[in-house]
Coordinates of C-alpha atoms in Angstrom, one line a residue:
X1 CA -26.6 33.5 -51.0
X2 CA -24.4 33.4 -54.1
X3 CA -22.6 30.5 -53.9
X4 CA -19.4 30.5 -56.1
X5 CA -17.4 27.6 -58.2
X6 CA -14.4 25.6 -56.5
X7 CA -12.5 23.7 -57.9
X8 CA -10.6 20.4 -56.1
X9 CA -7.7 18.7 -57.4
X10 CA -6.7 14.9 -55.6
X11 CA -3.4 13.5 -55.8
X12 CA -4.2 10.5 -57.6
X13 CA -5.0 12.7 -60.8
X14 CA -9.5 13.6 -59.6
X15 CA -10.3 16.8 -60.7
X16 CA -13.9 18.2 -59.9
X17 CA -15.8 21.5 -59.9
X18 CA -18.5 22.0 -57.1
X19 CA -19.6 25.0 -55.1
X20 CA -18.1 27.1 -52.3
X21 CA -19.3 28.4 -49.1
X22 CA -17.5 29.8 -46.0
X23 CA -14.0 30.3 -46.5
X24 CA -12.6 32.1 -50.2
X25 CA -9.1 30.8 -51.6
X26 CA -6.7 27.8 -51.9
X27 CA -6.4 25.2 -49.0
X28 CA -4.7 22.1 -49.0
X29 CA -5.3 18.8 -46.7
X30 CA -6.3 15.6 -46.5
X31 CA -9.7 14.4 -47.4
X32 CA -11.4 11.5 -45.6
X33 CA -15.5 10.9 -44.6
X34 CA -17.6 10.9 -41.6
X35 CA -20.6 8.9 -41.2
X36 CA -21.7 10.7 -38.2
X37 CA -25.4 12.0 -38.3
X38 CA -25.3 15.0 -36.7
X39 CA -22.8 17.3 -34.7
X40 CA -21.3 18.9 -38.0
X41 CA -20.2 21.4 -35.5
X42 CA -18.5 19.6 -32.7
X43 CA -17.1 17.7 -35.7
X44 CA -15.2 20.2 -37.3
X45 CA -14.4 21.7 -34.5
X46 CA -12.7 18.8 -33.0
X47 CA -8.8 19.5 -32.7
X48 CA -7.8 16.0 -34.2
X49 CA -9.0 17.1 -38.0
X50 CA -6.4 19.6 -38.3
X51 CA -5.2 19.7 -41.7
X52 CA -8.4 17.6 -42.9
X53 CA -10.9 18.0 -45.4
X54 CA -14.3 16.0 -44.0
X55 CA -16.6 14.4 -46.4
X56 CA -20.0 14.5 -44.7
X57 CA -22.1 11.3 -45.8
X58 CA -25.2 12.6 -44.1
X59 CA -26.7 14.5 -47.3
X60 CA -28.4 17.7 -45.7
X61 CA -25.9 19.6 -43.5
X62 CA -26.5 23.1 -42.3
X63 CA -29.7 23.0 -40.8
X64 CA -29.9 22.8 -37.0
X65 CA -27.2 26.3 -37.7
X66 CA -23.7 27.1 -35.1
X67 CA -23.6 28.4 -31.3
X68 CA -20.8 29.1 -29.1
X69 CA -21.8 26.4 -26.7
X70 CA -21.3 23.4 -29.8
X71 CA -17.8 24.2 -30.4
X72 CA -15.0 21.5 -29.0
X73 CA -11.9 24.2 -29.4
X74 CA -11.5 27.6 -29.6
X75 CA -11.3 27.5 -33.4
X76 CA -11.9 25.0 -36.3
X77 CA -8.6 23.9 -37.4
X78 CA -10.1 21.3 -40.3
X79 CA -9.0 22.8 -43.6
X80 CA -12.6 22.3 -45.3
X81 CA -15.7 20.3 -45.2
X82 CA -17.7 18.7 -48.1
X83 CA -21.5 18.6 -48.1
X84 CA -23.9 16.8 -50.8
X85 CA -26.6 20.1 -49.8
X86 CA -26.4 22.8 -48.2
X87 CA -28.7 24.0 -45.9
X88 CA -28.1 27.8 -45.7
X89 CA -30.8 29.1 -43.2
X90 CA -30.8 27.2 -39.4
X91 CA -34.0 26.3 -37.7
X92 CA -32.8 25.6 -34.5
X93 CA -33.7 28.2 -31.4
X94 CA -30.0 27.2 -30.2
X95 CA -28.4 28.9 -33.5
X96 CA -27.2 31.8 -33.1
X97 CA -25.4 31.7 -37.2
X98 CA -25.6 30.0 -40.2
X99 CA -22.9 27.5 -41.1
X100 CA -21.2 29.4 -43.9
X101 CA -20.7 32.1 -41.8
X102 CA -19.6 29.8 -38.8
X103 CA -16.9 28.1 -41.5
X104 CA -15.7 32.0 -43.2
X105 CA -15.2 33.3 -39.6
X106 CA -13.0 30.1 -38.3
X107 CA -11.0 30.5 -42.5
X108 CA -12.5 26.6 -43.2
X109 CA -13.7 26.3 -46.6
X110 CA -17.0 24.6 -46.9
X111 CA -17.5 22.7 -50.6
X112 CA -21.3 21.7 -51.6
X113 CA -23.5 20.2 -54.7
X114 CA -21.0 17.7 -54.7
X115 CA -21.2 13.9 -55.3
X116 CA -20.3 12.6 -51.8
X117 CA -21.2 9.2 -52.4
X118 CA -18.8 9.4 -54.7
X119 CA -16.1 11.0 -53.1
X120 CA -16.8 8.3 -49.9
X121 CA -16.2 5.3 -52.1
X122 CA -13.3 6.4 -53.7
X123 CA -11.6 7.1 -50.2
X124 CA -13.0 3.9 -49.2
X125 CA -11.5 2.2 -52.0
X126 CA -8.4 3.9 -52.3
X127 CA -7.6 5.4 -48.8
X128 CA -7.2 9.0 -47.8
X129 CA -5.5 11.4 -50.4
X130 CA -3.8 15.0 -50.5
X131 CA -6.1 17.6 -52.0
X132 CA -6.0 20.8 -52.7
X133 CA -9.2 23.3 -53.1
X134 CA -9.3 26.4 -54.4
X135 CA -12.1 29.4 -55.5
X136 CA -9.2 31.2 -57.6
X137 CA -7.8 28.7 -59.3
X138 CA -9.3 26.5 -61.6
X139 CA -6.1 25.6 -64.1
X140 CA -5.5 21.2 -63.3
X141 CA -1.9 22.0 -64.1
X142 CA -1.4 24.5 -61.4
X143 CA -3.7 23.1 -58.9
X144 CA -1.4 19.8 -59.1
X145 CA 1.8 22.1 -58.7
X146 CA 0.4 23.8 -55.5
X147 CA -0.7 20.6 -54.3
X148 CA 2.8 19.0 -55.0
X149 CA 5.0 21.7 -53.1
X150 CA 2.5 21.4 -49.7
X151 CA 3.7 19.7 -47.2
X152 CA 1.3 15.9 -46.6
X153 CA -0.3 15.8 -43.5
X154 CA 1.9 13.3 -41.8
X155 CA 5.0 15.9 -42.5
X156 CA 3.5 18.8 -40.4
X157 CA 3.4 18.6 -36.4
X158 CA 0.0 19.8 -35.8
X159 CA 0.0 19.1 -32.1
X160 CA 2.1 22.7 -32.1
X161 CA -0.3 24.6 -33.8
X162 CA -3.5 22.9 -31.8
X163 CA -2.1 22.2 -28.4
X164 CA -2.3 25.3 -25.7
X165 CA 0.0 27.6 -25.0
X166 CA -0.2 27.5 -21.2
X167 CA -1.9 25.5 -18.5
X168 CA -4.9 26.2 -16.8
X169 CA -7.7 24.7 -14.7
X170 CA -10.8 23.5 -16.4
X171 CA -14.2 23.4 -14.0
X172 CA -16.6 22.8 -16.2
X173 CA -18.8 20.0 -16.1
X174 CA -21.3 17.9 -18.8
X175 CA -24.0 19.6 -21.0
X176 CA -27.3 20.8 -18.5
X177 CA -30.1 20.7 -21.2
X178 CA -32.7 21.8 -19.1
X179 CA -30.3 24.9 -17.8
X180 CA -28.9 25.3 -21.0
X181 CA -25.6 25.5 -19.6
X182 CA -22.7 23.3 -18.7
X183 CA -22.5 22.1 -15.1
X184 CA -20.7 24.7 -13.6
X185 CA -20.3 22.7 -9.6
X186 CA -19.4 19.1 -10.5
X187 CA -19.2 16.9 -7.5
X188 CA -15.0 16.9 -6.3
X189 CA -13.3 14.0 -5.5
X190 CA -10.2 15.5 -4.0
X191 CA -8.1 13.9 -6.8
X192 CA -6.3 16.1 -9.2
X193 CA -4.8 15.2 -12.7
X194 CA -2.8 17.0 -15.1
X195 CA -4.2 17.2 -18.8
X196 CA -1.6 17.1 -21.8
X197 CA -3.4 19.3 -24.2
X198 CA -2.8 17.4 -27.8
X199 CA -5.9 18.6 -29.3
X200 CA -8.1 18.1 -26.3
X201 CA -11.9 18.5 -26.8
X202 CA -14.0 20.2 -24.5
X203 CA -16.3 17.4 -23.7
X204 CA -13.6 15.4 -22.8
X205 CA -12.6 17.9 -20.0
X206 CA -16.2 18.1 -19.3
X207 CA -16.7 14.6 -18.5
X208 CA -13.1 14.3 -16.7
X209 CA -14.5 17.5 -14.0
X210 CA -18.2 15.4 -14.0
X211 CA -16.2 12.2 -12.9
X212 CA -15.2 14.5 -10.1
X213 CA -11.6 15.4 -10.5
X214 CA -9.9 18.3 -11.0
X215 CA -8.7 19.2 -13.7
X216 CA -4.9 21.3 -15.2
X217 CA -4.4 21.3 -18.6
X218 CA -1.3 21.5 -19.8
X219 CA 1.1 21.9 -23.0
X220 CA 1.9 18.8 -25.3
X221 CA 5.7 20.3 -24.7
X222 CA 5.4 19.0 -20.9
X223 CA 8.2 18.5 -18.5
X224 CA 8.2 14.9 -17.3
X225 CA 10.3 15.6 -14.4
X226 CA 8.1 18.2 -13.2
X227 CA 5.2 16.0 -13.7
X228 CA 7.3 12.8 -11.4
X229 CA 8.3 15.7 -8.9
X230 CA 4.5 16.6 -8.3
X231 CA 3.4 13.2 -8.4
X232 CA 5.8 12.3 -5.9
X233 CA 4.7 15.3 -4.0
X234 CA 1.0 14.0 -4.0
X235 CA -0.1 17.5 -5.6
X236 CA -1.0 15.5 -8.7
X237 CA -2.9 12.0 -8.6
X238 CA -2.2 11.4 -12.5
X239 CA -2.3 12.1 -16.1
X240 CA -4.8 12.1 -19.0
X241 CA -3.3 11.9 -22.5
X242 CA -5.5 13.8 -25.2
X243 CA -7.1 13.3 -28.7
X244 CA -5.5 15.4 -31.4
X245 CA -4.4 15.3 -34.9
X246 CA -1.9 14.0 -37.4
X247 CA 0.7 11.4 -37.2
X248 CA 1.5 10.4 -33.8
X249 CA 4.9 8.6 -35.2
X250 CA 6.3 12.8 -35.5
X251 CA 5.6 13.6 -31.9
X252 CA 9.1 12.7 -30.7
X253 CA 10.0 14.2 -27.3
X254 CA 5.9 13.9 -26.4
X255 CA 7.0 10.4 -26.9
X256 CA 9.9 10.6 -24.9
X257 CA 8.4 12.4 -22.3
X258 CA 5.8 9.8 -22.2
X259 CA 8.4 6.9 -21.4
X260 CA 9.5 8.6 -18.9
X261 CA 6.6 9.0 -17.0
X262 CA 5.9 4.9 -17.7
X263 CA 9.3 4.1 -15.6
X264 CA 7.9 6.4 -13.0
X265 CA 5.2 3.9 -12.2
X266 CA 2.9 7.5 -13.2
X267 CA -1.1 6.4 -13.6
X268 CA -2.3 7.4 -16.6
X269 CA -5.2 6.9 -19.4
X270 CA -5.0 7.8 -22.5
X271 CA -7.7 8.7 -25.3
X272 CA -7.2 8.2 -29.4
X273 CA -3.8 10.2 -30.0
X274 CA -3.1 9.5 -26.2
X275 CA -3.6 5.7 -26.5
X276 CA -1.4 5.9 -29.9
X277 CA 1.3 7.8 -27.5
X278 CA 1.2 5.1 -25.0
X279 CA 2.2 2.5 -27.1
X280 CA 4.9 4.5 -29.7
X281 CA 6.7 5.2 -25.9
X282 CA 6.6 1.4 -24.8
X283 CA 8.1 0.6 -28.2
X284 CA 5.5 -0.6 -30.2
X285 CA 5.0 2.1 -33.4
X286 CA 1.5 2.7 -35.0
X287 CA 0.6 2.5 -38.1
X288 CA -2.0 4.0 -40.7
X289 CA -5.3 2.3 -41.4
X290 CA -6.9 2.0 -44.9
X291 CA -9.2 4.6 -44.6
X292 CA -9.1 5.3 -40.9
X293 CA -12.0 5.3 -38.2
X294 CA -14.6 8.5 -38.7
X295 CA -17.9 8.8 -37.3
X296 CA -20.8 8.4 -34.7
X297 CA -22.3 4.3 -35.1
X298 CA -19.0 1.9 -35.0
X299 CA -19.3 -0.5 -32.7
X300 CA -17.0 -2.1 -29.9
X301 CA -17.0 -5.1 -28.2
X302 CA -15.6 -5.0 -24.2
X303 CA -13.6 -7.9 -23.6
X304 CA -14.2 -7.8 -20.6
X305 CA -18.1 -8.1 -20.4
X306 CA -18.7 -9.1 -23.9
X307 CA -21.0 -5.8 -24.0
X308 CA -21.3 -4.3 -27.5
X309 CA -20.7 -0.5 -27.2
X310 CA -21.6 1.5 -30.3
X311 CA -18.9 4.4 -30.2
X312 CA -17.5 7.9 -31.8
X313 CA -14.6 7.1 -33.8
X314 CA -11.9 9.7 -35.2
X315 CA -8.3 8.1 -36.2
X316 CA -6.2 7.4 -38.9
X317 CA -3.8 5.6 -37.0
X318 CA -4.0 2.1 -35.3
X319 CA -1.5 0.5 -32.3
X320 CA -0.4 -3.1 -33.5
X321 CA -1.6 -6.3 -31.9
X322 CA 1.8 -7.5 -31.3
X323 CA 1.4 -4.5 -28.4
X324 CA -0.5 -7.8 -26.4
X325 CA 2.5 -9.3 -25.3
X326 CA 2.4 -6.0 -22.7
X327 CA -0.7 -5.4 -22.4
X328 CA -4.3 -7.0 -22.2
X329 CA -6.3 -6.0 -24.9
X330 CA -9.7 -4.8 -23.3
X331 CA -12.2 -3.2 -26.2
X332 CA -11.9 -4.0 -29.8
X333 CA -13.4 -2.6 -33.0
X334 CA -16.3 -4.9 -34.6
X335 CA -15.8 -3.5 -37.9
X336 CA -12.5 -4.6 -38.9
X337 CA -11.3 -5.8 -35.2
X338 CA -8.2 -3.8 -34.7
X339 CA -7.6 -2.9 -31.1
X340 CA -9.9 -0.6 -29.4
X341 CA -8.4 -0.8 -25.5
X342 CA -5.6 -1.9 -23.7
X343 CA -4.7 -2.2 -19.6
X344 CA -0.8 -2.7 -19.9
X345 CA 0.5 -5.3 -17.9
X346 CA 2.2 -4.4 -14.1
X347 CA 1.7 -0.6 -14.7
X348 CA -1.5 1.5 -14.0
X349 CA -2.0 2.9 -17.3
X350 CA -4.6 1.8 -19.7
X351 CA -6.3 3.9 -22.9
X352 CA -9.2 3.8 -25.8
X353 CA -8.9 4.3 -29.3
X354 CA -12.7 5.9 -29.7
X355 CA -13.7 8.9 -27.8
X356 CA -15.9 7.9 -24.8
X357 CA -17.5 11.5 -24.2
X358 CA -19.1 11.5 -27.9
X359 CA -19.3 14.6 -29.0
X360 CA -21.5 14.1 -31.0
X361 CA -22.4 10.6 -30.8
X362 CA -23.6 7.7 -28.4
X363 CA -22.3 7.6 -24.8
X364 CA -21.9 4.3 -23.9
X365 CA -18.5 4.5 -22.9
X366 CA -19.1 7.4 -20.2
X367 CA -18.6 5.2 -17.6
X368 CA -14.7 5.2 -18.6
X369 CA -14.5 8.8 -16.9
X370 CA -15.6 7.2 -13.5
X371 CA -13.1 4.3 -13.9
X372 CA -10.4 6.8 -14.5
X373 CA -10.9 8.8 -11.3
X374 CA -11.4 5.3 -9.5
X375 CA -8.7 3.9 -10.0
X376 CA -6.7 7.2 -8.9

């Protein structure tokens, strides 16, 4: 495979040349780095790095190839990925295509013989920056100008372009390796929640049907008082508030609808952008971390246990500890000890920062699922 030049512009003034694979022409977003492992694929196919480019610190990407049965959405909506090398032919017998023609089919540029190293410790360092890639243009003048006139990530609402466009049920259960298929008869309950889909991942879905509820997904543009009205009804036992991307701070009337539903006494849990909601609508605004949270081995201490979970970690965006005088603070992050989990004070809502089905990653925190539907 030819693999042709790129060239990436930063906003604080880097300018590099490297290779391109997957997607051809200009794409803007913001670049930060994963230290995950493995599960390129889930990765960058997780809703929440819309408008993202990923640095990959694991140097040898590509190998283990793409399948259907990987993906977390319908589509990869991360602008690009960087790799240090490529790996361009899978050996995998679950592949079913190589990764630059998983990343030109989903339009997601894929960027290789790269310094990554580099590139980590200069987000590390400095914090996420605006970039712009491109395989046409390679003038520093112009790629600044095209970068300059994009919108930055925490402009755009990328819940509307991620979030679907109309309920439905989910049935689908956890990964069966030895079937090679997901669980398709989960054990049932005979509670029922509603989904809001911000960027939900499939896994998560998964694990919320293998905890034995059942599960309707709906849109991020929800009706609270249809919600109250069903919950009232008993058709509904409660509500689970997704992952998903960008600046939770933009997501208004989600917000609003949100408070709502916490004077209605409604359960809920919520899950990285969902635990971010929860505490914007009590009145206690996030804010944005260094660098942010990305990848497979951080680990998290539950308060409640002293148990040291090592956890999957995707966020830019932190709730602040004054949020405590509301709420007990129930995980928290060993690595720079910002909150992790809260249970909020006379109301039967509580919500994590990491993502407890980890995919890809450790599942330690599995057993959240079951507390969920337990507590219903």
């Amino acid at each position: 495979m030819m693999l042709k030049p790129v060239w990436i512009y930063l906003e604080n003034g880097v300018f590099l040349e490297a290779k391109s694979f997957g997607f051809e022409g200009s794409k803007t977003g913001e670049i930060v780095f994963n230290t995950s492992m493995s599960g390129y694929q889930e990765i960058m196919s997780d809703p929440s790095y819309a408008g993202q480019f990923i640095v990959f610190t694991m140097p040898e990407i590509g190998i283990v190839g793409c399948n259907d049965n990987d993906m977390e959405s319908k589509a990869v909506h991360a602008s690009g990925m960087f790799v240090r090398s490529l790996n361009e032919m899978p050996s995998n017998f679950r592949s079913t295509e190589d990764l630059p023609t998983f990343l030109k089919k989903n339009q997601s540029m894929g960027i290789c013989d790269i310094d990554t190293r580099y590139l980590t410790k200069m987000i590390r360092d400095g914090g996420p920056k605006m970039m712009i890639a491109s395989t046409e243009v390679s003038d520093v003048a112009t790629l600044k100008s095209m970068l300059e006139a994009s919108p930055r990530i925490e402009d755009v609402n990328y819940i509307e372009k991620v979030s679907t466009p109309k309920s439905y049920l989910h049935v689908e259960g956890v990964w069966n390796a030895e079937a090679q298929t997901y669980n398709k008869t989960p054990h049932r309950i005979g509670k029922k929640i509603l989904a809001v889909d911000l960027g939900i991942k499939r896994n998560i879905l998964n694990e919320l049907c293998e905890a034995g509820l059942d599960v309707e997904v709906i849109a991020h543009d929800f009706s609270a008082e249809d919600v109250i009205a069903r919950y009232k009804k008993g058709e509904i036992q409660g509500l689970f508030l997704s992952n998903g991307p960008g600046d939770p701070l933009i997501l208004k009337n989600e917000a609003a609808q949100v408070r709502q539903l916490i004077e209605a006494k409604v359960p809920m849990f919520g899950i990285c952008l969902g635990h971010q909601l929860l505490s914007i609508a009590h009145g206690y605004p996030t804010y944005k971390l260094k660098f942010g949270q990305h990848g497979g081995n951080h680990p998290v201490k539950n308060t409640k246990n002293n148990v040291v979970e090592i956890t999957t970690q995707n966020h830019n965006y932190n709730v602040p500890d004054t949020i405590c005088k509301i709420a007990r603070i129930t995980h928290v992050n060993l690595f720079d000890n910002t909150i992790e989990g809260l249970e909020y004070n006379d109301a039967p809502i509580f919500s994590v920062q990491h993502h407890p089905e980890a995919s890809s990653g450790p599942q330690e925190s599995r057993y959240i699922f079951k507390e969920f539907a337990n507590r219903l």
